[in-house]
mmCIF file of C-alpha atoms in Angstrom:
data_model
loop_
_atom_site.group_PDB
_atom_site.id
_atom_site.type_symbol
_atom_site.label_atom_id
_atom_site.label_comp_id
_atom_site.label_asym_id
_atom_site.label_seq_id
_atom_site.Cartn_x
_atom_site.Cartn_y
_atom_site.Cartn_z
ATOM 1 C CA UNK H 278 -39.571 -31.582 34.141
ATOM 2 C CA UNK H 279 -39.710 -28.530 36.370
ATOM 3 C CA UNK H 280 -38.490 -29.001 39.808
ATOM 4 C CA UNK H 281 -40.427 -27.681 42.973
ATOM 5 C CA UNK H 282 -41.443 -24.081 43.199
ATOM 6 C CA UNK H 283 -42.065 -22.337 46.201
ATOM 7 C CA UNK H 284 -43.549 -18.420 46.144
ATOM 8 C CA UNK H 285 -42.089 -15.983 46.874
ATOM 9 C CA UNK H 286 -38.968 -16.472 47.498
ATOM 10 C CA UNK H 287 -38.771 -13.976 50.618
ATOM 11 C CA UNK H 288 -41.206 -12.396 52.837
ATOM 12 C CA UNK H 289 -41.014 -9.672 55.568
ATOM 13 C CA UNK H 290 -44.016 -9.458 58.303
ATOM 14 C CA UNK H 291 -44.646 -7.953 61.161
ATOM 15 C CA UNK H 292 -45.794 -9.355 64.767
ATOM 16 C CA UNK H 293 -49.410 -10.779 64.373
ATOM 17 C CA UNK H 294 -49.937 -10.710 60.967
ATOM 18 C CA UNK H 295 -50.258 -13.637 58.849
ATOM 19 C CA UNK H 296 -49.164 -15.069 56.112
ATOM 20 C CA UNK H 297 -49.377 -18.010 53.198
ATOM 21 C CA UNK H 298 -46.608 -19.352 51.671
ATOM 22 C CA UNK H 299 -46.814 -21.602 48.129
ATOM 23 C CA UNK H 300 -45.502 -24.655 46.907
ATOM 24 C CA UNK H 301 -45.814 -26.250 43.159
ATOM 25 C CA UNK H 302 -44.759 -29.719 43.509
ATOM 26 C CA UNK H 303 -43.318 -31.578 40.285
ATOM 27 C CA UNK H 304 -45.342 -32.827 38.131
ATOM 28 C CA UNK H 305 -46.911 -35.537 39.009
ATOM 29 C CA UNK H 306 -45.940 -35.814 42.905
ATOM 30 C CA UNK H 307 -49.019 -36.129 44.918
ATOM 31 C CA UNK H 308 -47.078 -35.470 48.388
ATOM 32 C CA UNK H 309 -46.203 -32.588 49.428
ATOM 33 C CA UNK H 310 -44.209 -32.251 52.703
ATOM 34 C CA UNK H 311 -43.449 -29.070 54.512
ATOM 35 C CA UNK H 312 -40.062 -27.949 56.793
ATOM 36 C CA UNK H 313 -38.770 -25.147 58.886
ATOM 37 C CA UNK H 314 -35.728 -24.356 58.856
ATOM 38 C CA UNK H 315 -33.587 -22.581 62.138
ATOM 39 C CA UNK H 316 -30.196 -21.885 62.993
ATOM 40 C CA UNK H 317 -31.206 -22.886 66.399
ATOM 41 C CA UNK H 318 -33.406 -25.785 65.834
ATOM 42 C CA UNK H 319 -32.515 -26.981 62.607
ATOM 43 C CA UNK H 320 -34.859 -28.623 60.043
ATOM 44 C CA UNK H 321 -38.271 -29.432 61.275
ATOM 45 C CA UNK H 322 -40.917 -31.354 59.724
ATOM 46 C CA UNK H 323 -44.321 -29.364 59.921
ATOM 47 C CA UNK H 324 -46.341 -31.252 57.843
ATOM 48 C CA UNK H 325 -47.195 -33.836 54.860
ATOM 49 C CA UNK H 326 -50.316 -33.614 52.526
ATOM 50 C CA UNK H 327 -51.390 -36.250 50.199
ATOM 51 C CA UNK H 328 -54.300 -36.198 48.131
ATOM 52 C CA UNK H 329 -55.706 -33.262 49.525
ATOM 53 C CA UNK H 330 -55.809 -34.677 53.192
ATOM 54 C CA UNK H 331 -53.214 -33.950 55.844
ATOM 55 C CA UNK H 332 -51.455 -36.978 56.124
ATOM 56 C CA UNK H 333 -48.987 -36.392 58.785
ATOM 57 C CA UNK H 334 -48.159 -33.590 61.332
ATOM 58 C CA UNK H 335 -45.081 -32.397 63.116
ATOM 59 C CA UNK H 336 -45.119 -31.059 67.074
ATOM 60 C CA UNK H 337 -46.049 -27.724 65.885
ATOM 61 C CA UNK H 338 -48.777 -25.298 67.289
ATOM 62 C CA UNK H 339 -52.369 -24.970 65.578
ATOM 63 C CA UNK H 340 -51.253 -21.470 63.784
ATOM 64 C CA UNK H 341 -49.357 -23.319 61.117
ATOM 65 C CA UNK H 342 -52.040 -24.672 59.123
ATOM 66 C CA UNK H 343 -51.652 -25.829 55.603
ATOM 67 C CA UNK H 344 -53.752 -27.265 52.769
ATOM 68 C CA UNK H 345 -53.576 -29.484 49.627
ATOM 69 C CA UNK H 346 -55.706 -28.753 46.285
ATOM 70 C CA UNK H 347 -56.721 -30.941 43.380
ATOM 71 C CA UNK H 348 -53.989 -29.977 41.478
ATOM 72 C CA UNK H 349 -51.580 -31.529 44.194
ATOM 73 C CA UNK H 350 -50.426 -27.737 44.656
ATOM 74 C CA UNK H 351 -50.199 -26.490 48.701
ATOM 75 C CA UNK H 352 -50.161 -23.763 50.847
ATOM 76 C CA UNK H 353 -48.978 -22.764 54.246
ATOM 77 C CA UNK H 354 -50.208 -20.664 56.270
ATOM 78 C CA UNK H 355 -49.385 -19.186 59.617
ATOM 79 C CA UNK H 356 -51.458 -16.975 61.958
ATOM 80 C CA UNK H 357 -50.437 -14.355 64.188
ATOM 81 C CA UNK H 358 -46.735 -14.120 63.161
ATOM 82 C CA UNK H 359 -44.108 -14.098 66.581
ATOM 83 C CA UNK H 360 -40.618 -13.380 66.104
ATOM 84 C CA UNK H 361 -39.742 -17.398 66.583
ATOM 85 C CA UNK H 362 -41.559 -17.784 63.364
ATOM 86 C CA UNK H 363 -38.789 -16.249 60.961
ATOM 87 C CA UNK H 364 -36.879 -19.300 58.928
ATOM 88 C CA UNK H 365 -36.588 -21.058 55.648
ATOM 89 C CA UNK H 366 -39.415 -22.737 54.786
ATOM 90 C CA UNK H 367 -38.587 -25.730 52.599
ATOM 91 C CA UNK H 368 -41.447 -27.708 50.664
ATOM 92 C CA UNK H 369 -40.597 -31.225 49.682
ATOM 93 C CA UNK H 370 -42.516 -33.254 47.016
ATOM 94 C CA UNK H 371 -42.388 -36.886 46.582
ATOM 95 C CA UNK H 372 -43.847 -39.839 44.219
ATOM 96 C CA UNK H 373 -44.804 -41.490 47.143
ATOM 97 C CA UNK H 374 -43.545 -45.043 45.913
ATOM 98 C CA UNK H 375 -41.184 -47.509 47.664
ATOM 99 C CA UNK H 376 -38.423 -45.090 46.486
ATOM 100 C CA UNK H 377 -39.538 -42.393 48.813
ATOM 101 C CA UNK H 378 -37.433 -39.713 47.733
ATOM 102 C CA UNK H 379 -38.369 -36.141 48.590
ATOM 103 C CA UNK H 380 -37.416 -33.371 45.926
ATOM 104 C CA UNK H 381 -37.406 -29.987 47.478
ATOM 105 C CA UNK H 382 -37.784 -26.452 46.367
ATOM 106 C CA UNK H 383 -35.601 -23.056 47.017
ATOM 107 C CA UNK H 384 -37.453 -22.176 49.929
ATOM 108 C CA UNK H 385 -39.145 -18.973 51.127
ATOM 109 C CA UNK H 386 -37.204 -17.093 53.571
ATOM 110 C CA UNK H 387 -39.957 -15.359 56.456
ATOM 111 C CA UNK H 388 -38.507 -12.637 58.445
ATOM 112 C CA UNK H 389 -40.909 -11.385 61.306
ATOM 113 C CA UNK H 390 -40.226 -7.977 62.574
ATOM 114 C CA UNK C 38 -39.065 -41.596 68.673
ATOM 115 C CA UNK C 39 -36.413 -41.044 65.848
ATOM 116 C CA UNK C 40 -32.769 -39.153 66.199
ATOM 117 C CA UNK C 41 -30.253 -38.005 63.853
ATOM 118 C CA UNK C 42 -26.767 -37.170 64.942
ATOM 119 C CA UNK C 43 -24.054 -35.602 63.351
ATOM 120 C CA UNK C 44 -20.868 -34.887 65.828
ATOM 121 C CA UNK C 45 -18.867 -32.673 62.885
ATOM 122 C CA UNK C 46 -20.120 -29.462 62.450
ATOM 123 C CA UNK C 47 -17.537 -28.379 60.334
ATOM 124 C CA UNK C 48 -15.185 -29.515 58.412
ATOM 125 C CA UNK C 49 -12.639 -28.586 55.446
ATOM 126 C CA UNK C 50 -10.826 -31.345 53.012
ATOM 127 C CA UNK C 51 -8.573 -29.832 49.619
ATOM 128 C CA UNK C 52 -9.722 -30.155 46.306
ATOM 129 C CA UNK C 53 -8.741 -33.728 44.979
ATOM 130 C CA UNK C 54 -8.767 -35.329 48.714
ATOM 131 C CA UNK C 55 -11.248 -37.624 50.479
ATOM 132 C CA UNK C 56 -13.346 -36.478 53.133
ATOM 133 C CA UNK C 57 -15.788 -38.776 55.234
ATOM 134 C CA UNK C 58 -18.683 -37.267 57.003
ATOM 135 C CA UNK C 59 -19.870 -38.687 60.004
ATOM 136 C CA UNK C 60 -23.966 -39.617 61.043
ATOM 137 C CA UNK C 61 -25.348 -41.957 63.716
ATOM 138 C CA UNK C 62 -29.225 -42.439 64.618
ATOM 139 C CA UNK C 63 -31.443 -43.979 67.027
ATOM 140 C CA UNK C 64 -35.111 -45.427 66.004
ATOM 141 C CA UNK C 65 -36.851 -48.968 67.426
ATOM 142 C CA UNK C 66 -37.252 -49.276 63.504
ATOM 143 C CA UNK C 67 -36.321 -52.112 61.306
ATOM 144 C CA UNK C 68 -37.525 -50.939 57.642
ATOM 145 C CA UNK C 69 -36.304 -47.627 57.197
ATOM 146 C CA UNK C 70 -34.183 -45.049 54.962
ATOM 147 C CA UNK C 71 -31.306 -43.502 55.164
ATOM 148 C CA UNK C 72 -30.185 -40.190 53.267
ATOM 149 C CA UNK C 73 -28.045 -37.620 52.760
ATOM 150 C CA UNK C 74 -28.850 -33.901 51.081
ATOM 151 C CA UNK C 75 -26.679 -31.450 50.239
ATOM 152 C CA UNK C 76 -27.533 -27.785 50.854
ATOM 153 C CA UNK C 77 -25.405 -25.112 49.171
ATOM 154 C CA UNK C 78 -25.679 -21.593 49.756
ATOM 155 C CA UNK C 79 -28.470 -21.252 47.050
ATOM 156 C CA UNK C 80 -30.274 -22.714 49.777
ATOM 157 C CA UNK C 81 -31.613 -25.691 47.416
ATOM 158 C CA UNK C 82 -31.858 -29.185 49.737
ATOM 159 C CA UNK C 83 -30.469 -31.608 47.047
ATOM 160 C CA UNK C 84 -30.097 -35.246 46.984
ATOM 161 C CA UNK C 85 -27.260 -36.870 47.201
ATOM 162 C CA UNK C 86 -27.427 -40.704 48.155
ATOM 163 C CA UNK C 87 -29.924 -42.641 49.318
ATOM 164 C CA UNK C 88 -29.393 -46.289 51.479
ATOM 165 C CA UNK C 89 -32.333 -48.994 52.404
ATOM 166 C CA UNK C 90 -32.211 -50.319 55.450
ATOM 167 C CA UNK C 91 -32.845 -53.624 54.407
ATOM 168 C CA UNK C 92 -29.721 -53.947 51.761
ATOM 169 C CA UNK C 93 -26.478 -54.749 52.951
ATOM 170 C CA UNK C 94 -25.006 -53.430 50.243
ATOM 171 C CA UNK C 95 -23.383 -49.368 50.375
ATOM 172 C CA UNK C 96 -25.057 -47.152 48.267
ATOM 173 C CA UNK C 97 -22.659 -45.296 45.519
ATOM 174 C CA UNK C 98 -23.344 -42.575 43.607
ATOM 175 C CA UNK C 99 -20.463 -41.430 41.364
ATOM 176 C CA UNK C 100 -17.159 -39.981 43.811
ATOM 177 C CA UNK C 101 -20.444 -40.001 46.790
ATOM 178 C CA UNK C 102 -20.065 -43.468 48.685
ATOM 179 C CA UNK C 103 -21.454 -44.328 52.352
ATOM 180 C CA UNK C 104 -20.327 -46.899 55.086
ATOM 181 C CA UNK C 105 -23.650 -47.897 56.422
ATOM 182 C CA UNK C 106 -23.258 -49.891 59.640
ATOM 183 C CA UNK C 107 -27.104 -51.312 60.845
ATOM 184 C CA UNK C 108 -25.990 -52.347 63.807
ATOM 185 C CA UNK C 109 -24.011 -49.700 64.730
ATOM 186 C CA UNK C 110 -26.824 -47.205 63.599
ATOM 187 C CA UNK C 111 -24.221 -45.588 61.605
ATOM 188 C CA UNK C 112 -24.175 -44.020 58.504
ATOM 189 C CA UNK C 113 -21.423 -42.325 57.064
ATOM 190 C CA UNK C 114 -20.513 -40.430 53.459
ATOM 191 C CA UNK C 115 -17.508 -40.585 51.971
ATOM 192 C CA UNK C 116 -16.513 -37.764 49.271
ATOM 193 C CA UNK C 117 -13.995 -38.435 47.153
ATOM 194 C CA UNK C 118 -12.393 -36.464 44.796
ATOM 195 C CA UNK C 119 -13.617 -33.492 46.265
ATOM 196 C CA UNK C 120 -14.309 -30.649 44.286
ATOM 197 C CA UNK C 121 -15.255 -26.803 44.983
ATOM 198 C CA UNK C 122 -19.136 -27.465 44.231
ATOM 199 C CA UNK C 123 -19.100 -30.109 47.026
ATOM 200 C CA UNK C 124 -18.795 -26.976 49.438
ATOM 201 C CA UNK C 125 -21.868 -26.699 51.210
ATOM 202 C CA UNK C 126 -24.056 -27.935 54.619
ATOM 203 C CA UNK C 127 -24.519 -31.898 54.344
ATOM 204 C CA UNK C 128 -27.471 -33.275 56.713
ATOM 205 C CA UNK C 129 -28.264 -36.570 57.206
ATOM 206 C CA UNK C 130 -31.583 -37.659 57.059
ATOM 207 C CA UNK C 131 -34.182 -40.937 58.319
ATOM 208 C CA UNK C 132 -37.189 -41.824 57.063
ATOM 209 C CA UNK C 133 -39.723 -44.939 58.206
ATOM 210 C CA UNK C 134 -40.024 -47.301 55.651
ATOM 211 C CA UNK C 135 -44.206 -46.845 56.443
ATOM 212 C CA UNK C 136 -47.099 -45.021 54.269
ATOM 213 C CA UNK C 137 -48.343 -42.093 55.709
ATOM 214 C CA UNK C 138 -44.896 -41.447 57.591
ATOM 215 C CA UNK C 139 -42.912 -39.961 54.782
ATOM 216 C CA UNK C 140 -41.288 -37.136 56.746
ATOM 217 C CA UNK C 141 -37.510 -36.651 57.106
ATOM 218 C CA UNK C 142 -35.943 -36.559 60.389
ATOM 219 C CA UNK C 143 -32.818 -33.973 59.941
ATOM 220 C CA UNK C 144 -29.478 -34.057 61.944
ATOM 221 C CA UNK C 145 -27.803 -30.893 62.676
ATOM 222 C CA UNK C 146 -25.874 -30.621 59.491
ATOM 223 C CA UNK C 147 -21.774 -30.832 58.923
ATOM 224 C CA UNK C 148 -20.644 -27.751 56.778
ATOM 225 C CA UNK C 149 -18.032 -28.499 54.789
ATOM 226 C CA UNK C 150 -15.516 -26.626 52.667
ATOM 227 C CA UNK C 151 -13.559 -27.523 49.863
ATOM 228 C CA UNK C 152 -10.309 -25.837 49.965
ATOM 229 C CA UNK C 153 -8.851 -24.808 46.409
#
């Protein structure tokens, strides 16, 4: 089985621009949970989709936004880049059973110039 | 609200030797998770043991072992036989044991080193 795939790997912006980030979960997952990743603040959760609805939300503001499709695929997106916005961003896919484990992808790494 | 806390931000161990890393938490909870992920320099966030709350019984995973202490709110990981692969960040990690709350709560991560 393929693992989680996130596109593209790495991503350079500038201030105010935006930008949407992609995550393939494995096959058959039908969560798929998003993370940023700082050296200062250290893995955050942003948020969790499930069946195409926003299930759960991290303390983040309203420009990271993010959205589920049929095929259990998501997106990210954030509007008007700041500086504070360049990290790892980690998707995590899960079964969603009792077992609850969360398989994550590479990453993409967003710089913001 | 939840917290994750791991005092060791680095550490180093020899090839062959045991190394045990450290992780405490705070929650109200009583059904939760408890896990730890390895994250090498590839960047990849990869499983590496998993503990229910509710068993009383320390979760083992080939040399990966952990000392979980409910009471306490402790949960530690014990390497053994440590190999150059193991080298990478560790984070510990909580999760509710509660649909519709399946996000990870991350400590600050112990990078360790495996010394040849």
């Amino acid at each position: 089985k393929a693992g989680v795939t996130q596109t593209p790997r790495y991503l350079i912006k500038t201030r105010g621009q935006q930008v949407t980030l992609s995550c393939s979960p494995i096959s058959g997952h039908r969560s798929v949970s998003w993370y940023q990743q700082t050296p200062g603040q250290g893995l955050q959760f942003l948020f969790e989709y499930f069946s195409e609805t926003q299930r759960n939300k991290g303390n983040f503001p309203g420009r990271f936004s993010g959205r589920q499709f049929s095929n259990s695929r998501s997106e990210m997106n954030v509007s008007t880049l700041e500086l504070g916005d360049s990290a790892l961003y980690l998707c995590a896919s899960s079964l969603d059973t009792v077992k609850n484990i969360q398989y994550f992808g590479a990453g993409t790494r967003l710089s913001v110039l | 609200a939840q917290t994750v806390t791991q005092s060791q931000p680095e550490m180093s161990v020899q090839e062959a030797e045991t190394v045990t890393l450290s992780c405490t938490y705070d929650t109200s909870e009583n059904n939760y998770y408890l896990f730890w992920y390895k994250q090498p320099p590839s960047r990849q966030m990869i499983l590496v043991i998993r503990q229910e709350a509710y068993k009383q019984q320390n979760a083992t995973e080939n040399r990966f072992s952990v000392n979980f202490q409910k009471a306490a709110k402790s949960f530690s990981l014990k390497i053994s036989d440590s190999q150059l692969g193991d080298t990478a960040m560790y984070f510990c990690a909580f999760m509710k044991q509660q649909t519709g709350a399946n996000n990870l709560f991350f400590g600050t991560g112990t990078r360790l080193t495996v010394i040849p």
